[in-house]
């Protein structure tokens, strides 16, 4: 879970973004009451954003609130869903859950990869973006997929190769052959 | 008579081989994706948008809506088989569904869920067909003030979508509105926040942001957590409920479907709320209510019927008013706009083919769900055992190619990567993505209707309160915003009053 200080820093950074937007809005004509100009709406919004961010920061720094875990992972975030055990409302009848065969099973790897794997994924994506103008879209995609499968996810080599080629073939067939998307070629035009 | 004639032409559209094929594809993809923990229906719909962009608008929207329904049903599978709701609207299904699986009745639970979803979904489609056209006719008379009030009402749902901190959800909503201001000013045509970049002149496209936030950010989550579902050891037998089960389930199906339809129309998390409400209703009225929670068909039929009907109910505000009430309907609305169709009161009269084709496809989609669900349950159970990390390269490949294909422009690919990274990072700190997406869709409408209203009134905001319809809508929005605070206040006051005498009585 992110430390309180980190969370406050992120909240403040969001506030700073609104401040920048506010300053940029000042450069646009505001108009007058009857005819609001292009700058009016963004100005009001960025002000509202600054107020909200201030409230978020104050809330986070309030004693006893910062360490609360509720905010760290929002309910709409996918990923591990806590298994509610013998689920549901209190059963009025017999409790047959313990006699069950298989338990509810969501296994989570608790390792340091929680941080570096997403970062590794981002690095791969940036690499892909930089490579496209040089070696073309499809070749860059194949390299990216190989990197993801074999280096980042550490699939078995054959599985990784199959997933890479299968995905690349799907993209080629659907987007290039069926829909005629003109993917960028490499520098040598291939 | 008009209704039947329109529906007939809708069926002719939806039953064309191409549309039928894409409806089938959408339902199947939705079911598979819904069954896998990690990607929810809005992510699946977002990833399919670029593919839809290359199709006829009617075909595209039929496929996307089918994906949505399929996804809603797919979530049931994990709820029943492994006690893990595939999405939040299937939470109530775990209560009895999992207990049924434990008792060796997984097949029956899935069967009753499929049949309940089919009946309730079909009933909801009938209700939509009857309710939407008059509502749209009424809304045609709305002017800018009424539209502003409506969009504001849509924005009040932002905080409900967040789930966690309401302040952070609201901040993300404001950020979404601000992103919507990038590009040309909708009224005067000045360029705003483009910094001389030609790619920004038309604004930041909604789709790369959605693909990044719902596709890549979720993939990053899977990478971070590397969760997997262990093989399931239940035997699947007897998918079809017997006469006794059917006798117990029909009441909950009708009640759940009705609750779901009306609950789905409410902005915010309609599906989740509806399924929980339907379950709560059964605890009051079902004949075997004392057995609820131990694994009986009523406990599966009610929430499953409700969440399917809610998916249809949620279409009403989107199709008739142009106001999405959930993340998935916001994505669908963005898709419609991308295909050149402006959802709102005029959509039914201006694009009758799309509207009635979509309505007809709801009947067809529900039938397809029923037909393909029962024989394919064993296959979906196998899909459950797939490691979610296997999805990572597949989703990334489709997301990048899809983003590029939107405008054949690498800039959109960059937007996807940035949106994915920022979205994932902010989520780790409790900032939800759904409010941003909803606000991005509503943003231009909010600004335009507000500025037009102010021009009409020479700058007076009172115009919003002088017109009865906008006044009522604004009052409703104010009620939605203040309800949680008022509720908390009332509870605290009641607790304080209740606690008083007990404290006094303590020696």
XYZ file of C-alpha atoms in Angstrom:
697
model
C 0.000 0.000 0.000
C 1.381 3.395 -0.839
C 2.700 5.294 2.151
C 0.717 8.250 3.433
C 3.409 10.649 2.295
C 3.373 9.226 -1.211
C -0.362 9.492 -1.384
C -0.312 13.103 -0.254
C 2.367 13.812 -2.888
C 0.230 12.282 -5.642
C -2.848 14.187 -4.427
C -0.807 17.395 -4.448
C 0.474 16.617 -7.963
C -3.102 16.261 -9.181
C -3.838 19.642 -7.600
C -0.795 21.089 -9.342
C -2.123 19.836 -12.666
C -5.352 21.741 -12.037
C -3.323 24.840 -11.116
C -1.402 24.617 -14.407
C -4.692 24.235 -16.267
C -6.031 27.280 -14.416
C -3.017 29.374 -15.430
C -3.331 28.215 -19.042
C -7.036 29.097 -18.993
C -6.168 32.648 -17.969
C -4.440 33.053 -21.344
C -7.731 32.464 -23.173
C -10.448 35.147 -23.630
C -12.908 34.894 -20.748
C -15.760 36.697 -22.528
C -18.436 38.424 -20.497
C -21.392 37.244 -18.434
C -23.757 37.021 -21.398
C -21.267 35.491 -23.806
C -18.753 33.324 -21.976
C -15.592 32.974 -24.056
C -13.399 29.937 -24.718
C -11.542 30.416 -21.436
C -14.535 30.629 -19.109
C -15.511 26.966 -18.828
C -11.953 25.622 -18.349
C -11.319 28.376 -15.810
C -14.318 27.393 -13.680
C -13.466 23.719 -14.003
C -9.812 24.090 -13.056
C -10.868 26.173 -10.044
C -13.270 23.410 -9.020
C -10.458 20.896 -9.520
C -8.134 22.896 -7.255
C -10.784 23.063 -4.530
C -11.392 19.311 -4.781
C -7.676 18.519 -4.720
C -7.164 20.711 -1.675
C -9.983 18.854 0.060
C -8.397 15.506 -0.915
C -4.982 16.568 0.450
C -6.500 17.911 3.670
C -8.491 14.698 4.043
C -5.403 12.554 3.507
C -3.367 14.478 6.057
C -6.075 14.446 8.725
C -4.950 12.355 11.683
C -6.189 8.802 11.464
C -7.336 9.139 7.854
C -4.052 8.788 6.042
C -3.375 5.219 7.004
C -6.829 4.085 6.005
C -6.628 1.522 3.280
C -9.990 2.190 1.752
C -8.723 4.590 -0.848
C -5.674 2.683 -1.929
C -7.460 0.239 -4.179
C -10.753 1.457 -5.517
C -13.541 -1.071 -5.882
C -13.597 -0.682 -9.639
C -9.974 -1.664 -9.920
C -9.720 -5.125 -11.338
C -7.282 -7.671 -10.105
C -7.521 -9.773 -7.044
C -11.038 -9.862 -5.756
C -11.165 -10.821 -2.140
C -12.737 -14.196 -1.809
C -15.632 -13.752 0.525
C -15.252 -17.218 1.971
C -18.516 -18.943 2.658
C -20.263 -16.132 0.904
C -23.449 -14.357 1.348
C -25.919 -13.367 3.909
C -26.223 -15.308 7.095
C -27.675 -18.637 6.165
C -30.775 -19.594 8.014
C -30.523 -23.236 7.080
C -27.736 -25.754 7.261
C -24.186 -24.624 6.796
C -22.782 -27.007 4.263
C -19.798 -24.960 3.110
C -17.123 -26.728 5.140
C -18.160 -30.039 3.640
C -17.539 -28.672 0.185
C -15.064 -30.160 -2.232
C -12.923 -27.425 -3.723
C -12.553 -24.129 -1.891
C -12.907 -20.741 -3.532
C -9.559 -20.260 -5.093
C -7.874 -17.116 -6.253
C -4.146 -17.416 -5.983
C -2.026 -14.317 -5.881
C 1.727 -14.130 -6.273
C 3.083 -11.911 -3.542
C 6.454 -10.827 -4.884
C 8.407 -7.704 -5.686
C 7.243 -8.023 -9.290
C 4.099 -6.131 -8.315
C 6.007 -2.932 -8.969
C 8.505 -3.815 -11.650
C 6.311 -5.921 -13.927
C 3.943 -3.039 -14.829
C 6.989 -0.777 -15.204
C 8.608 -3.375 -17.475
C 5.400 -3.464 -19.498
C 5.484 0.330 -19.854
C 9.129 0.212 -20.943
C 8.176 -2.338 -23.594
C 5.373 -0.114 -24.865
C 7.645 2.932 -25.075
C 10.220 0.823 -26.917
C 7.504 -0.309 -29.316
C 6.435 3.271 -29.990
C 10.021 4.333 -30.725
C 10.696 1.314 -32.939
C 7.626 1.660 -35.187
C 9.078 4.408 -37.424
C 12.297 2.393 -37.784
C 11.249 -1.222 -38.345
C 7.508 -0.843 -38.992
C 4.382 -1.549 -36.958
C 4.012 -5.293 -37.325
C 7.696 -6.124 -36.759
C 7.719 -3.901 -33.661
C 4.568 -5.604 -32.426
C 6.125 -9.059 -32.797
C 9.203 -7.913 -30.836
C 7.006 -6.370 -28.132
C 4.914 -9.525 -27.817
C 8.026 -11.727 -27.612
C 9.411 -9.467 -24.877
C 6.118 -9.599 -22.963
C 5.701 -13.359 -23.260
C 9.257 -14.531 -22.713
C 10.885 -11.863 -20.554
C 8.113 -10.241 -18.560
C 5.585 -13.030 -18.073
C 8.122 -15.847 -18.455
C 5.888 -18.184 -20.375
C 7.321 -21.489 -21.564
C 9.199 -20.726 -24.825
C 6.808 -22.678 -27.015
C 3.718 -21.167 -25.387
C 5.221 -17.683 -25.657
C 6.022 -18.176 -29.299
C 2.543 -19.520 -30.001
C 0.840 -16.593 -28.206
C 3.077 -14.097 -30.031
C 2.530 -15.558 -33.458
C -1.176 -16.149 -32.834
C -1.750 -12.538 -31.727
C 0.356 -11.107 -34.557
C -1.501 -13.277 -37.075
C -4.849 -12.129 -35.658
C -3.842 -8.463 -35.894
C -2.525 -8.970 -39.438
C -5.621 -10.856 -40.596
C -8.248 -8.653 -38.965
C -6.750 -5.174 -39.197
C -4.530 -5.398 -42.281
C -6.188 -7.980 -44.522
C -9.863 -7.579 -43.537
C -10.053 -3.875 -42.663
C -7.175 -2.620 -44.839
C -5.463 -0.582 -42.115
C -2.260 0.848 -43.650
C 0.212 0.036 -40.862
C 3.455 2.049 -41.037
C 6.272 0.262 -42.853
C 9.930 0.191 -41.863
C 12.503 2.723 -43.069
C 13.303 0.471 -46.009
C 9.625 0.291 -46.919
C 8.971 -3.334 -45.944
C -49.205 -0.654 -34.887
C -46.272 1.636 -35.568
C -44.404 -0.093 -32.809
C -44.825 -3.520 -34.374
C -43.955 -2.237 -37.847
C -40.807 -0.592 -36.484
C -39.875 -3.697 -34.553
C -40.464 -5.787 -37.671
C -38.079 -3.632 -39.678
C -35.632 -3.813 -36.745
C -35.741 -7.593 -36.881
C -35.146 -7.509 -40.619
C -32.032 -5.430 -39.943
C -30.782 -7.451 -37.000
C -31.413 -10.815 -38.641
C -29.304 -10.060 -41.694
C -26.502 -12.658 -41.809
C -23.774 -10.089 -41.135
C -25.525 -8.549 -38.139
C -26.411 -11.943 -36.750
C -22.824 -13.091 -37.083
C -21.471 -10.031 -35.258
C -24.137 -10.378 -32.547
C -23.004 -13.971 -32.034
C -19.357 -12.878 -31.994
C -20.139 -10.128 -29.472
C -22.088 -12.415 -27.145
C -19.362 -15.064 -27.200
C -16.506 -12.626 -26.691
C -18.437 -10.915 -23.915
C -19.096 -14.214 -22.165
C -15.486 -15.332 -22.340
C -14.162 -11.956 -21.214
C -16.799 -11.652 -18.507
C -15.815 -15.067 -17.203
C -12.142 -14.150 -16.885
C -11.217 -12.235 -13.777
C -9.415 -9.044 -14.762
C -11.300 -7.492 -17.651
C -14.819 -6.190 -17.173
C -17.507 -5.563 -19.815
C -16.521 -1.911 -20.320
C -12.954 -2.999 -21.125
C -14.190 -5.600 -23.596
C -16.475 -3.082 -25.314
C -13.645 -0.511 -25.437
C -11.281 -2.992 -27.086
C -13.883 -3.865 -29.720
C -14.644 -0.225 -30.625
C -11.901 0.074 -33.270
C -13.127 -3.112 -34.929
C -16.636 -1.652 -34.838
C -15.382 1.520 -36.507
C -14.792 -0.401 -39.690
C -18.319 -1.832 -39.763
C -21.718 -0.355 -40.610
C -22.915 1.662 -37.594
C -25.884 -0.650 -37.007
C -23.720 -3.775 -37.163
C -21.149 -2.171 -34.874
C -23.626 -1.152 -32.210
C -25.322 -4.559 -32.349
C -21.952 -6.251 -31.788
C -20.990 -3.905 -28.936
C -24.352 -4.258 -27.185
C -24.126 -8.037 -27.547
C -20.659 -7.931 -25.953
C -22.146 -5.973 -23.068
C -24.908 -8.552 -22.450
C -22.503 -11.436 -22.893
C -20.128 -9.842 -20.396
C -22.929 -9.392 -17.897
C -23.730 -13.090 -18.141
C -20.084 -14.180 -18.174
C -19.610 -12.718 -14.707
C -22.107 -15.261 -13.410
C -19.869 -18.163 -14.214
C -17.105 -17.125 -11.840
C -19.657 -16.240 -9.168
C -21.139 -19.711 -9.260
C -18.035 -21.794 -9.871
C -15.383 -20.132 -7.739
C -17.277 -17.666 -5.562
C -15.532 -14.740 -7.287
C -17.851 -12.274 -8.970
C -16.639 -11.546 -12.510
C -17.973 -8.019 -12.087
C -19.693 -6.127 -9.314
C -23.201 -6.799 -10.618
C -22.692 -10.533 -10.034
C -21.835 -10.180 -6.354
C -25.337 -11.172 -5.220
C -25.161 -14.296 -7.371
C -22.345 -15.696 -5.228
C -24.655 -15.866 -2.209
C -26.603 -18.882 -3.455
C -24.867 -19.730 -6.730
C -21.650 -20.845 -5.085
C -23.547 -22.792 -2.428
C -25.400 -24.605 -5.198
C -22.073 -25.468 -6.833
C -20.823 -26.770 -3.521
C -23.885 -29.019 -3.331
C -23.062 -30.373 -6.791
C -25.705 -28.256 -8.517
C -23.398 -25.895 -10.443
C -24.973 -26.921 -13.723
C -28.452 -26.191 -12.460
C -27.370 -22.805 -11.081
C -25.863 -21.805 -14.417
C -28.909 -23.110 -16.242
C -31.354 -21.140 -14.128
C -29.150 -18.046 -14.443
C -29.195 -18.371 -18.228
C -32.946 -18.897 -18.399
C -33.619 -16.111 -15.900
C -31.342 -13.752 -17.820
C -33.118 -14.651 -21.045
C -36.640 -14.082 -19.710
C -35.789 -10.902 -17.789
C -33.666 -9.543 -20.629
C -36.504 -10.116 -23.083
C -39.044 -8.503 -20.740
C -36.725 -5.526 -20.316
C -36.360 -5.202 -24.083
C -40.169 -5.050 -24.367
C -40.270 -2.337 -21.687
C -37.491 -0.376 -23.426
C -39.331 -0.595 -26.711
C -42.498 0.785 -25.161
C -40.897 3.440 -22.938
C -38.106 4.875 -25.090
C -40.019 6.461 -27.985
C -42.434 8.516 -25.803
C -39.556 9.611 -23.580
C -37.590 10.720 -26.632
C -40.649 12.569 -28.005
C -40.925 14.430 -24.722
C -37.218 15.233 -24.632
C -37.270 16.634 -28.181
C -38.816 19.775 -26.725
C -35.860 20.326 -24.397
C -33.853 23.508 -24.855
C -30.263 24.202 -23.745
C -31.222 24.817 -20.075
C -32.983 21.445 -19.828
C -30.062 19.745 -21.521
C -27.610 21.400 -19.185
C -29.671 20.209 -16.214
C -29.719 16.689 -17.665
C -25.984 16.589 -18.262
C -25.477 17.882 -14.744
C -27.679 15.040 -13.502
C -25.465 12.657 -15.464
C -22.403 14.184 -13.826
C -23.818 13.646 -10.339
C -23.352 9.945 -10.951
C -19.597 10.461 -11.188
C -19.055 10.082 -7.489
C -21.239 6.978 -7.367
C -19.047 5.421 -10.057
C -15.907 5.952 -7.990
C -16.879 3.605 -5.231
C -13.962 4.716 -3.029
C -13.253 8.342 -2.175
C -16.019 10.523 -3.567
C -13.707 13.551 -3.633
C -11.180 11.721 -5.786
C -13.932 10.482 -8.091
C -15.179 14.060 -8.450
C -11.621 15.275 -9.158
C -11.294 12.669 -11.909
C -14.622 13.847 -13.292
C -13.372 17.438 -13.434
C -10.182 16.217 -15.117
C -12.318 14.419 -17.707
C -14.314 17.589 -18.349
C -11.064 19.550 -18.733
C -9.609 17.012 -21.175
C -12.839 17.474 -23.117
C -12.026 21.191 -23.526
C -8.791 20.478 -25.440
C -9.123 21.353 -29.119
C -11.401 23.808 -30.881
C -13.897 25.792 -28.831
C -17.352 24.384 -29.750
C -18.983 27.809 -30.145
C -16.344 30.314 -31.235
C -13.816 27.964 -32.818
C -10.714 29.222 -30.933
C -8.072 26.572 -30.302
C -7.567 25.679 -26.646
C -4.654 23.930 -24.926
C -3.277 22.571 -28.210
C 0.258 24.023 -27.768
C 0.616 24.174 -31.527
C 0.219 20.412 -31.912
C -1.910 19.704 -34.955
C -3.004 16.345 -33.514
C -4.687 18.145 -30.639
C -6.748 20.532 -32.792
C -9.662 18.102 -32.975
C -9.316 17.369 -29.295
C -8.065 14.222 -27.619
C -10.109 11.406 -29.013
C -12.211 9.615 -26.451
C -11.415 6.120 -27.679
C -7.632 5.961 -27.168
C -8.238 7.240 -23.646
C -10.815 4.523 -23.012
C -8.621 1.810 -24.520
C -5.740 3.006 -22.346
C -7.725 3.375 -19.144
C -9.854 0.255 -19.412
C -7.633 -1.958 -21.552
C -3.982 -1.262 -20.737
C -4.462 -0.167 -17.128
C -6.316 -3.390 -16.346
C -3.624 -5.380 -18.075
C -1.036 -3.651 -15.894
C -3.071 -4.738 -12.909
C -3.026 -8.339 -14.062
C 0.743 -8.068 -14.561
C 1.196 -6.649 -11.084
C -0.939 -9.174 -9.285
C -0.511 -12.266 -11.457
C -3.666 -13.769 -10.035
C -4.923 -17.050 -11.316
C -7.874 -19.259 -10.646
C -7.084 -22.792 -9.590
C -8.781 -25.600 -11.506
C -12.357 -26.178 -10.526
C -13.264 -29.631 -9.336
C -17.007 -29.578 -9.595
C -18.933 -31.935 -11.768
C -21.313 -30.275 -14.191
C -24.476 -32.239 -14.522
C -28.107 -31.449 -15.250
C -27.940 -27.952 -16.687
C -31.679 -27.782 -17.183
C -33.764 -26.998 -14.130
C -36.614 -29.432 -13.435
C -40.277 -28.571 -12.998
C -39.858 -28.013 -9.248
C -36.963 -25.576 -9.774
C -38.901 -23.751 -12.416
C -41.886 -23.382 -10.059
C -39.626 -21.767 -7.475
C -37.718 -19.590 -9.943
C -40.402 -17.981 -12.082
C -41.518 -15.481 -9.412
C -37.968 -14.292 -8.658
C -37.249 -14.002 -12.388
C -40.185 -11.666 -13.000
C -39.606 -9.679 -9.800
C -35.849 -9.500 -10.380
C -36.346 -8.465 -14.000
C -38.678 -5.636 -13.017
C -36.420 -4.382 -10.227
C -33.452 -4.651 -12.573
C -35.029 -2.718 -15.398
C -35.965 0.256 -13.255
C -32.743 0.061 -11.229
C -30.713 0.033 -14.426
C -32.281 3.286 -15.521
C -30.880 4.986 -12.448
C -27.504 6.551 -13.100
C -24.471 5.099 -11.370
C -23.976 1.489 -10.485
C -27.458 0.363 -11.578
C -26.576 -3.275 -12.241
C -24.973 -3.879 -8.864
C -27.668 -2.057 -6.951
C -30.432 -3.855 -8.842
C -29.083 -7.336 -8.271
C -28.625 -6.661 -4.555
C -32.113 -5.123 -4.340
C -33.634 -8.092 -6.163
C -31.941 -10.462 -3.720
C -33.128 -8.385 -0.771
C -36.669 -8.453 -2.181
C -36.591 -12.245 -2.308
C -35.523 -12.353 1.312
C -38.801 -10.634 2.084
C -41.268 -12.205 -0.312
C -39.983 -15.608 -1.494
C -41.821 -18.645 -0.134
C -38.537 -20.337 0.816
C -36.923 -17.099 2.002
C -35.524 -18.818 5.094
C -33.421 -21.054 2.866
C -31.880 -18.179 0.902
C -28.136 -18.236 1.331
C -28.002 -22.027 1.484
C -27.992 -22.594 -2.272
C -31.491 -22.443 -3.741
C -32.545 -21.449 -7.248
C -34.402 -18.310 -6.129
C -31.117 -16.819 -4.909
C -29.581 -17.165 -8.367
C -32.631 -16.407 -10.481
C -33.427 -13.048 -8.853
C -30.029 -11.269 -9.041
C -29.169 -12.722 -12.444
C -32.488 -11.638 -13.930
C -32.002 -8.243 -12.334
C -28.523 -7.559 -13.671
C -29.454 -8.582 -17.193
C -32.573 -6.438 -17.177
C -30.490 -3.588 -15.727
C -28.140 -3.725 -18.730
C -31.154 -3.059 -20.952
C -32.649 -0.452 -18.598
C -29.337 1.442 -18.623
C -29.745 1.875 -22.381
C -32.823 4.083 -21.929
C -31.148 7.273 -20.646
C -28.319 6.753 -23.130
C -30.506 6.248 -26.181
C -33.266 8.740 -25.420
C -31.392 11.530 -23.636
C -27.802 10.931 -24.669
C -26.796 10.657 -21.013
C -24.774 7.568 -20.122
C -25.333 6.297 -16.612
C -22.461 3.846 -16.371
C -18.945 3.297 -17.633
C -20.074 0.732 -20.196
C -22.911 2.855 -21.549
C -20.456 5.797 -21.708
C -18.179 3.669 -23.886
C -21.143 2.620 -26.039
C -22.200 6.246 -26.361
C -18.674 7.219 -27.398
C -18.841 4.456 -29.991
C -22.157 5.694 -31.388
C -20.758 9.219 -31.657
C -17.675 7.878 -33.408
C -19.921 6.143 -35.921
C -21.612 9.492 -36.627
C -24.750 8.888 -34.601
C -25.678 11.378 -31.898
C -27.625 9.542 -29.193
C -30.401 11.663 -27.743
C -34.039 12.528 -28.303
C -33.624 12.810 -32.059
C -31.856 9.500 -32.506
C -35.031 7.417 -32.852
C -36.457 9.702 -35.565
C -33.156 10.420 -37.331
C -31.645 6.939 -37.153
C -34.618 4.600 -36.812
C -32.657 1.765 -38.414
C -29.991 1.865 -35.699
C -32.467 2.196 -32.824
C -34.908 -0.515 -33.902
C -32.092 -2.750 -35.102
C -30.562 -2.450 -31.638
C -33.892 -3.207 -29.936
C -34.402 -6.261 -32.129
C -30.827 -7.345 -31.467
C -31.618 -7.356 -27.749
C -34.170 -10.125 -28.298
C -31.762 -11.925 -30.580
C -28.827 -11.409 -28.200
C -30.807 -12.844 -25.298
C -31.844 -15.841 -27.388
C -28.242 -16.393 -28.504
C -27.077 -16.182 -24.900
C -29.509 -18.924 -23.961
C -28.729 -21.137 -26.931
C -24.964 -20.965 -26.797
C -24.660 -20.729 -23.047
C -25.976 -24.124 -22.043
C -23.890 -26.295 -24.379
C -20.808 -24.119 -23.915
C -20.677 -23.999 -20.133
C -17.954 -26.676 -19.943
C -15.851 -24.644 -22.374
C -16.213 -21.492 -20.280
C -15.214 -23.443 -17.211
C -12.022 -24.353 -19.069
C -11.527 -20.664 -19.932
C -11.689 -19.924 -16.225
C -8.571 -21.968 -15.722
C -6.587 -19.875 -18.166
C -3.895 -17.802 -16.499
C -4.950 -14.157 -16.879
C -1.358 -13.259 -17.759
C -1.854 -15.156 -21.030
C -4.279 -12.404 -21.921
C -1.667 -9.674 -21.508
C 0.061 -9.946 -24.910
C -3.226 -10.608 -26.704
C -4.974 -7.561 -25.257
C -1.938 -5.335 -25.777
C -1.637 -6.409 -29.410
C -5.305 -5.728 -30.111
C -5.289 -2.451 -28.149
C -2.291 -1.031 -30.039
C -3.502 -2.121 -33.476
C -7.015 -0.926 -32.665
C -5.804 2.467 -31.483
C -3.716 2.944 -34.621
C -6.598 1.927 -36.867
C -8.900 4.648 -35.484
C -7.279 7.387 -37.579
C -4.245 5.579 -38.979
C -2.212 7.771 -36.695
C 0.608 6.895 -34.280
C -0.414 9.793 -32.051
C -3.441 7.773 -30.901
C -1.110 4.898 -29.967
C 0.875 7.318 -27.817
C -2.347 8.521 -26.157
C -3.265 4.900 -25.365
C 0.125 4.272 -23.747
C 0.018 7.486 -21.709
C -3.618 6.951 -20.667
C -2.826 3.377 -19.641
C 0.210 4.372 -17.579
C -1.409 7.404 -15.927
C -4.661 5.515 -15.355
C -2.903 2.591 -13.703
C -0.752 4.875 -11.567
C -3.678 7.016 -10.413
C -5.762 3.934 -9.622
C -3.078 2.755 -7.247
C -3.705 5.951 -5.336
C -7.479 5.644 -5.298
C -8.378 7.728 -8.358
C -10.977 5.783 -10.375
C -11.093 5.834 -14.172
C -14.832 5.540 -14.807
C -15.740 9.137 -13.763
C -13.101 10.545 -16.120
C -14.521 8.620 -19.057
C -18.113 9.604 -18.310
C -17.084 13.247 -17.924
C -15.140 13.208 -21.180
C -18.299 12.098 -22.989
C -20.542 14.583 -21.250
C -18.040 17.476 -21.234
C -18.717 19.037 -24.635
C -22.489 18.722 -24.090
C -22.234 20.376 -20.671
C -20.213 23.299 -21.986
C -22.289 23.869 -25.086
C -25.659 23.726 -23.311
C -24.434 25.958 -20.476
C -23.016 28.606 -22.786
C -26.107 28.561 -24.981
C -28.310 28.900 -21.878
C -26.270 31.885 -20.677
C -26.526 33.502 -24.098
C -30.307 33.056 -23.997
C -30.557 34.717 -20.601
C -27.938 37.437 -21.134
C -25.715 35.801 -18.551
C -28.263 34.993 -15.849
C -28.057 31.541 -14.283
C -31.664 31.938 -13.125
C -32.806 30.660 -16.500
C -32.002 27.192 -15.177
C -34.425 27.645 -12.294
C -37.165 29.464 -14.172
C -37.992 26.557 -16.471
C -39.965 23.837 -14.657
C -38.327 20.817 -16.316
C -34.781 22.004 -15.687
C -35.755 22.987 -12.132
C -37.072 19.487 -11.396
C -33.997 17.829 -12.934
C -31.647 20.120 -10.989
C -33.547 19.371 -7.770
C -33.107 15.659 -8.492
C -29.377 16.181 -9.071
C -29.122 18.126 -5.794
C -30.943 15.294 -4.024
C -28.544 12.695 -5.416
C -25.546 14.732 -4.278
C -26.869 15.450 -0.804
C -28.590 12.107 -0.137
C -25.513 10.321 1.271
C -24.739 13.235 3.604
C -28.373 13.569 4.688
C -28.593 9.803 5.181
C -25.459 9.854 7.327
C -26.793 12.801 9.325
C -30.114 11.086 9.965
C -28.397 7.833 11.002
C -26.059 9.706 13.358
C -28.928 11.627 14.902
C -30.963 8.460 15.323
C -28.010 6.608 16.840
C -27.377 9.453 19.234
C -31.009 9.438 20.315
C -30.996 5.663 20.583
C -27.760 5.611 22.548
C -28.891 8.226 25.067
C -31.178 6.212 27.344
C -28.877 3.188 27.333
C -25.994 5.299 28.568
C -28.226 6.727 31.265
C -29.357 3.299 32.314
C -25.808 2.094 32.829
C -24.890 2.300 36.497
